[in-house]
Coordinates of C-alpha atoms in Angstrom, one line a residue:
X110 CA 0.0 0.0 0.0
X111 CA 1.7 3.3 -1.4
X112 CA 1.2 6.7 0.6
X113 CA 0.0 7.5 -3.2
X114 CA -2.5 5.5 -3.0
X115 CA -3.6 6.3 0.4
X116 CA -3.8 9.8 -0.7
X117 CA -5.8 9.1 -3.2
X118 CA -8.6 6.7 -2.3
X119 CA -8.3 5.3 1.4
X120 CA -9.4 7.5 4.3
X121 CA -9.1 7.2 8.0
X122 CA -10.8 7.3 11.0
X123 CA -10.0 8.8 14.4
X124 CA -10.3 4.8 15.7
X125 CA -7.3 4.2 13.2
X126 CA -9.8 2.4 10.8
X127 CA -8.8 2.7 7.1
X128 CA -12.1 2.4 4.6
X129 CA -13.2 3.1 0.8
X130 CA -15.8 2.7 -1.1
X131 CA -16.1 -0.2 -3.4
X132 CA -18.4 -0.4 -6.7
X133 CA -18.9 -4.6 -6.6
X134 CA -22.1 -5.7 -6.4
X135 CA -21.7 -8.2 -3.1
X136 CA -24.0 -10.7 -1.7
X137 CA -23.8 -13.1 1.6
X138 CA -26.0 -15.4 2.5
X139 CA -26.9 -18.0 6.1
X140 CA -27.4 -21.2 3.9
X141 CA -30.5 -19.9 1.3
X142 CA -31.2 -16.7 2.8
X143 CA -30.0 -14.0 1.4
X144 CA -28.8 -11.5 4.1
X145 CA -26.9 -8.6 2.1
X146 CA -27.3 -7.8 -1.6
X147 CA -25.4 -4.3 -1.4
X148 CA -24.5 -2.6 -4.7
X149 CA -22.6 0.1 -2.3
X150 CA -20.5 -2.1 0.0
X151 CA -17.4 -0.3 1.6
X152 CA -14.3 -1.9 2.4
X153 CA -12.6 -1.7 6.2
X154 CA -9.3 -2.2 7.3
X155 CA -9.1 -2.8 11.1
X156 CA -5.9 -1.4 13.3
X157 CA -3.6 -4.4 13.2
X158 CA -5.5 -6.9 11.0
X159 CA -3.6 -7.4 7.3
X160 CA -7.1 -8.3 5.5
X161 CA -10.1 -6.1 4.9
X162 CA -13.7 -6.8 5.7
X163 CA -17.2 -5.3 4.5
X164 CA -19.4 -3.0 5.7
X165 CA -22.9 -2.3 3.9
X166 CA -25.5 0.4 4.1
X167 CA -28.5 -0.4 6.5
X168 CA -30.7 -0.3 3.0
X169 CA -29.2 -3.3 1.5
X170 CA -28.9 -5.6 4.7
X171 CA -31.9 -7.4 5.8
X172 CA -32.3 -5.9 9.6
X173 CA -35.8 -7.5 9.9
X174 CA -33.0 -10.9 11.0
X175 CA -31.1 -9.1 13.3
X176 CA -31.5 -8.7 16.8
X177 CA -29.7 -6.6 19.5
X178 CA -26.9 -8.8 20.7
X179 CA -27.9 -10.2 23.9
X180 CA -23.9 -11.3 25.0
X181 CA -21.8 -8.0 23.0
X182 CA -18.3 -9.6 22.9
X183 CA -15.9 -7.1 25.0
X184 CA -12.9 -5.5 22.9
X185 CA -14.2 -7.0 19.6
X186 CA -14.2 -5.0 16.3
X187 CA -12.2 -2.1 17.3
X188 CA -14.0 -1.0 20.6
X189 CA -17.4 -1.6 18.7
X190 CA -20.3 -1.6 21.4
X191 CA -23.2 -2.5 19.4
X192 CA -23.3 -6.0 18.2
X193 CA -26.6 -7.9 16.6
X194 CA -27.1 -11.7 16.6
X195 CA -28.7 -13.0 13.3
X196 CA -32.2 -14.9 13.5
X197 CA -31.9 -16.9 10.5
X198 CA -34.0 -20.3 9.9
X199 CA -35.2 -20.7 13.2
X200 CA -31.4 -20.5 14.4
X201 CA -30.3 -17.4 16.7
X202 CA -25.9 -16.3 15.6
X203 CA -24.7 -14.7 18.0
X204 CA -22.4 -11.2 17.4
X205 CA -23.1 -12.3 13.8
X206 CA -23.3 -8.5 12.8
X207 CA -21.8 -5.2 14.7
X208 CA -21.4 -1.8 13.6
X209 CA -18.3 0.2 14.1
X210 CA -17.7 3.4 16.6
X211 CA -16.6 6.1 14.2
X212 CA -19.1 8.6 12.9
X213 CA -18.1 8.0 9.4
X214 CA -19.1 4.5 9.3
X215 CA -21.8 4.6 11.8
X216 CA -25.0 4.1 9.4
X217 CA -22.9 0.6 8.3
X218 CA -22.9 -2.9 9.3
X219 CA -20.5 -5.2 9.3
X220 CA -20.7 -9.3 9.4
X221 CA -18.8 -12.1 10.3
X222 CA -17.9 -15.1 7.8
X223 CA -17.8 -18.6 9.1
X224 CA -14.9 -19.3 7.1
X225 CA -12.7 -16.9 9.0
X226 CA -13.9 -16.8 12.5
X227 CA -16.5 -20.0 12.4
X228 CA -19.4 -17.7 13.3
X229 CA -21.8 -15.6 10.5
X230 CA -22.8 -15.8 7.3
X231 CA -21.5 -18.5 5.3
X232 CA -21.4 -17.9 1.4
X233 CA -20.3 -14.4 -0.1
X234 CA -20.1 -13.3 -3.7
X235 CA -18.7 -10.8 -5.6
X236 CA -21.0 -10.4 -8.8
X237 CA -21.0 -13.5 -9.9
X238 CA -17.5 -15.3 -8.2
X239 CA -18.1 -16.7 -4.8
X240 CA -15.4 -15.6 -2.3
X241 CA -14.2 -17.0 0.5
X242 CA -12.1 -16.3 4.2
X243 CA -12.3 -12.4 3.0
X244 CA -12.6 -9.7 0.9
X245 CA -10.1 -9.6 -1.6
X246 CA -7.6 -6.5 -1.2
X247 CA -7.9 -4.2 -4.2
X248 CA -4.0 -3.1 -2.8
X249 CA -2.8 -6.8 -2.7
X250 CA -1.6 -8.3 -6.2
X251 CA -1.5 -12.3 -6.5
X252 CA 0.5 -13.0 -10.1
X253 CA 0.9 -16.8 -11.5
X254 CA 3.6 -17.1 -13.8
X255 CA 4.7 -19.6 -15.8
X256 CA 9.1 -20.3 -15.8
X257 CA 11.4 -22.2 -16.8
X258 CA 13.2 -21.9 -13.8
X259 CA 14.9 -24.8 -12.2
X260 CA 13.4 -26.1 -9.0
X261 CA 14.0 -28.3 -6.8
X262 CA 12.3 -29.2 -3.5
X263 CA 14.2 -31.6 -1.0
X264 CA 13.0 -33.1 2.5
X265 CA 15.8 -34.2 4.9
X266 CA 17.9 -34.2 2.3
X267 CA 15.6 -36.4 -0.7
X268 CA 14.6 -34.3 -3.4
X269 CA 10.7 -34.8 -3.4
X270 CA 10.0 -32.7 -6.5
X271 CA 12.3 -31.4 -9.7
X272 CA 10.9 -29.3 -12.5
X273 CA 12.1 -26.7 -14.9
X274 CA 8.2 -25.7 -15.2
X275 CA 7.1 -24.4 -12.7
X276 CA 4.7 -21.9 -12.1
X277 CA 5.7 -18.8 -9.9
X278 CA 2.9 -17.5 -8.0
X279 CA 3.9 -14.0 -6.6
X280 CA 1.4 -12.4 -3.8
X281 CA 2.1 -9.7 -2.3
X282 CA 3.3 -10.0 1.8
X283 CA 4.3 -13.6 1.4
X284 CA 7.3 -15.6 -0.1
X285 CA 7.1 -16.7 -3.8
X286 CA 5.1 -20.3 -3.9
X287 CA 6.7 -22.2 -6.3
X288 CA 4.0 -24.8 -7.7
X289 CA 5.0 -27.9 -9.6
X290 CA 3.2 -30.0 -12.0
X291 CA 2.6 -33.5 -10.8
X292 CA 4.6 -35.6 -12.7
X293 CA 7.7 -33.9 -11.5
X294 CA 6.8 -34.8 -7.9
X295 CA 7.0 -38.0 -6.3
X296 CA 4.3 -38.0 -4.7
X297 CA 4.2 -41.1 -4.0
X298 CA 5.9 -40.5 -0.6
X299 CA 3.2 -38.4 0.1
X300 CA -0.2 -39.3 1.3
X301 CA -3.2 -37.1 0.8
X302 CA -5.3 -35.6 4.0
X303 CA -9.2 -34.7 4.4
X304 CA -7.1 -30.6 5.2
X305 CA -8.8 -28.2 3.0
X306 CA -8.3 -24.3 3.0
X307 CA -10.4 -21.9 1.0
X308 CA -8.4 -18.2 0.0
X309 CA -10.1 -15.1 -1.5
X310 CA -7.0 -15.0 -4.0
X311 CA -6.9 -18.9 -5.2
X312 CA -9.7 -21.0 -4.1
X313 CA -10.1 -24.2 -2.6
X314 CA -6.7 -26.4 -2.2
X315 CA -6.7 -30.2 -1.0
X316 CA -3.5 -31.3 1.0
X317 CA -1.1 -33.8 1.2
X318 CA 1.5 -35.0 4.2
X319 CA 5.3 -37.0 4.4
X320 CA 4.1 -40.4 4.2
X321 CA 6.0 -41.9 7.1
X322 CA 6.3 -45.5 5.7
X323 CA 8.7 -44.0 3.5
X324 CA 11.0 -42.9 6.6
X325 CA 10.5 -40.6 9.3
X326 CA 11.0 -37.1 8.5
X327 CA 11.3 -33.6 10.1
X328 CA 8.2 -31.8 8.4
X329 CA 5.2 -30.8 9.8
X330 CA 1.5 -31.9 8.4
X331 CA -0.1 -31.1 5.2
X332 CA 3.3 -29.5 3.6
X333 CA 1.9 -29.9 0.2
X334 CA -1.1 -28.6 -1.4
X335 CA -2.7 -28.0 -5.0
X336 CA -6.0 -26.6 -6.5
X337 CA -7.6 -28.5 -8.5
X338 CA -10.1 -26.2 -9.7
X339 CA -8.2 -22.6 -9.2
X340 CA -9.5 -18.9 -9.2
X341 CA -9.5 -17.5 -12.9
X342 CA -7.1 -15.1 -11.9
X343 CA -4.5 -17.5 -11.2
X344 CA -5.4 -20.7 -13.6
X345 CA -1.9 -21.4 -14.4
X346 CA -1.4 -23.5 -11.0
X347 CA -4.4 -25.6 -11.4
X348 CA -3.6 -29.3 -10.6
X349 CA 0.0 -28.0 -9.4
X350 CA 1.6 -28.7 -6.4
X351 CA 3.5 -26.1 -3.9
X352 CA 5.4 -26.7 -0.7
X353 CA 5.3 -24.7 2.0
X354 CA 8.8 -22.6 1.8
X355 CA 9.1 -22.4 5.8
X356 CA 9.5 -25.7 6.0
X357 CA 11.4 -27.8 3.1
X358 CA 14.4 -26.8 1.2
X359 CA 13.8 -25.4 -2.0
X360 CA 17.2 -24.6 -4.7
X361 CA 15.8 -22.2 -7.3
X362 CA 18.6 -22.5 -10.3
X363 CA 21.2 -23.8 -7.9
X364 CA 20.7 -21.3 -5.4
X365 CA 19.5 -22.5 -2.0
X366 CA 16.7 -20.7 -1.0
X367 CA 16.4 -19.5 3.4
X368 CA 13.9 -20.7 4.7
X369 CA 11.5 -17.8 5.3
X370 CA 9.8 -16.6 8.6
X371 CA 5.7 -15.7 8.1
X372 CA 2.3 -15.9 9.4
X373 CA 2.4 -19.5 8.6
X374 CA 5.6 -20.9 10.5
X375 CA 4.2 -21.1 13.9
X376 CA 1.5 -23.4 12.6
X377 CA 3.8 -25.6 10.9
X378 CA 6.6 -25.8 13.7

């Protein structure tokens, strides 16, 4: 995020919330009800939190489902005091919805999505596209390029995968993913896991851990993953594999790649 850009689109709260106004048409829906069909949605960044979120005018937001919260989480949503819980097919959500203490944003609500904090509504969409985990951040690229680099990935020492065609998927605040197509992957010391994650940028990826009947090794759980059915924006790595770079070795054209530090390697230590 450039002070350029700031300047030019993003404005900010006395709460330190940064927000702008976003011209997609988004929906979310609680299973088949439709909750929010906003054509005026504005994007939120909280202080601290690296992902945005939405807020929509009161107009577009069924309110006849919501209900003043009747256990307001303390400290959640940037000091936010007024929470709703969502009465939705005979089912009461609790804090499902909340609006946010700064006059600017005051007339707005804001909801949670299961898929990042298990709670909410459950199914967004951006025009047509269903999203997922949160908004996509119109400051945040995610490139896949095809290379002919040389890769090579190596566990405790065994090279697991060697390509020179990979694809280089480059997003921005995280360490170049280098995915490799399956037949350059011996996978067969791998066994594949019921793990799935869902990301606003890629879609839906299936996993796969060190198959431990091929030797013990020092590498934590679902290390490899691959999306069979990718985001448009990124349909070069579809059916590709990528290995977490915090936690195998990776030699990119005979240089030896460190082993990088990020949100993910507490979670795989």
């Amino acid at each position: 995020m450039t002070s350029l850009s700031i300047a030019r689109s993003l404005r900010t709260t006395p709460e330190g919330l940064l927000w702008e106004p976003s011209e997609r048409w988004v929906r979310g829906r609680k299973g088949d009800v439709t909750v929010v069909d906003s054509h005026h949605p504005v994007l939120v960044w909280e202080p601290g939190v690296p992902v945005p979120l939405y807020a929509f005018p009161r107009a577009e937001v069924r309110t006849d489902l919501l209900r003043p919260a009747k256990n307001p989480p303390a400290g959640a949503h940037t000091g936010s005091t007024l929470f709703y819980d969502l009465a939705v097919d005979g089912a009461l959500l609790e804090n499902a919805a909340w609006t946010f203490p700064s006059a600017d944003l005051a007339d707005l609500i804001a909801f949670e999505w299961v898929q990042r904090t298990g709670r909410g509504l459950d199914h967004w969409y951006e025009e047509e596209e269903e999203i997922f985990v949160h908004p996509r951040d119109p400051y945040k690229r995610v490139d896949a390029l095809p290379s002919s680099r040389h890769v090579v990935v190596e566990i405790g020492g065994r090279v697991v995968a060697d390509t020179r065609s990979p694809v280089l998927l480059f997003e921005t605040g995280l360490p170049t993913r280098y995915y490799v197509p399956r037949e350059d992957v011996r996978l067969d010391l791998f066994r594949r896991t019921d793990h799935q994650t869902r990301c606003p940028y890629k879609g839906i990826a299936g996993y796969w851990s060190w198959d431990s009947e091929h030797g013990e090794a020092d590498v934590p759980p679902d290390v490899v993953w691959s999306y069979p059915e990718p985001l448009p924006a990124v349909a070069a790595i579809r059916g590709l594999l990528a290995f977490y770079n915090e936690a195998v070795d990776i030699t990119v054209d005979g240089e030896r790649l460190e082993r990088p530090v990020t949100h993910f390697t507490a979670s795989l230590s």
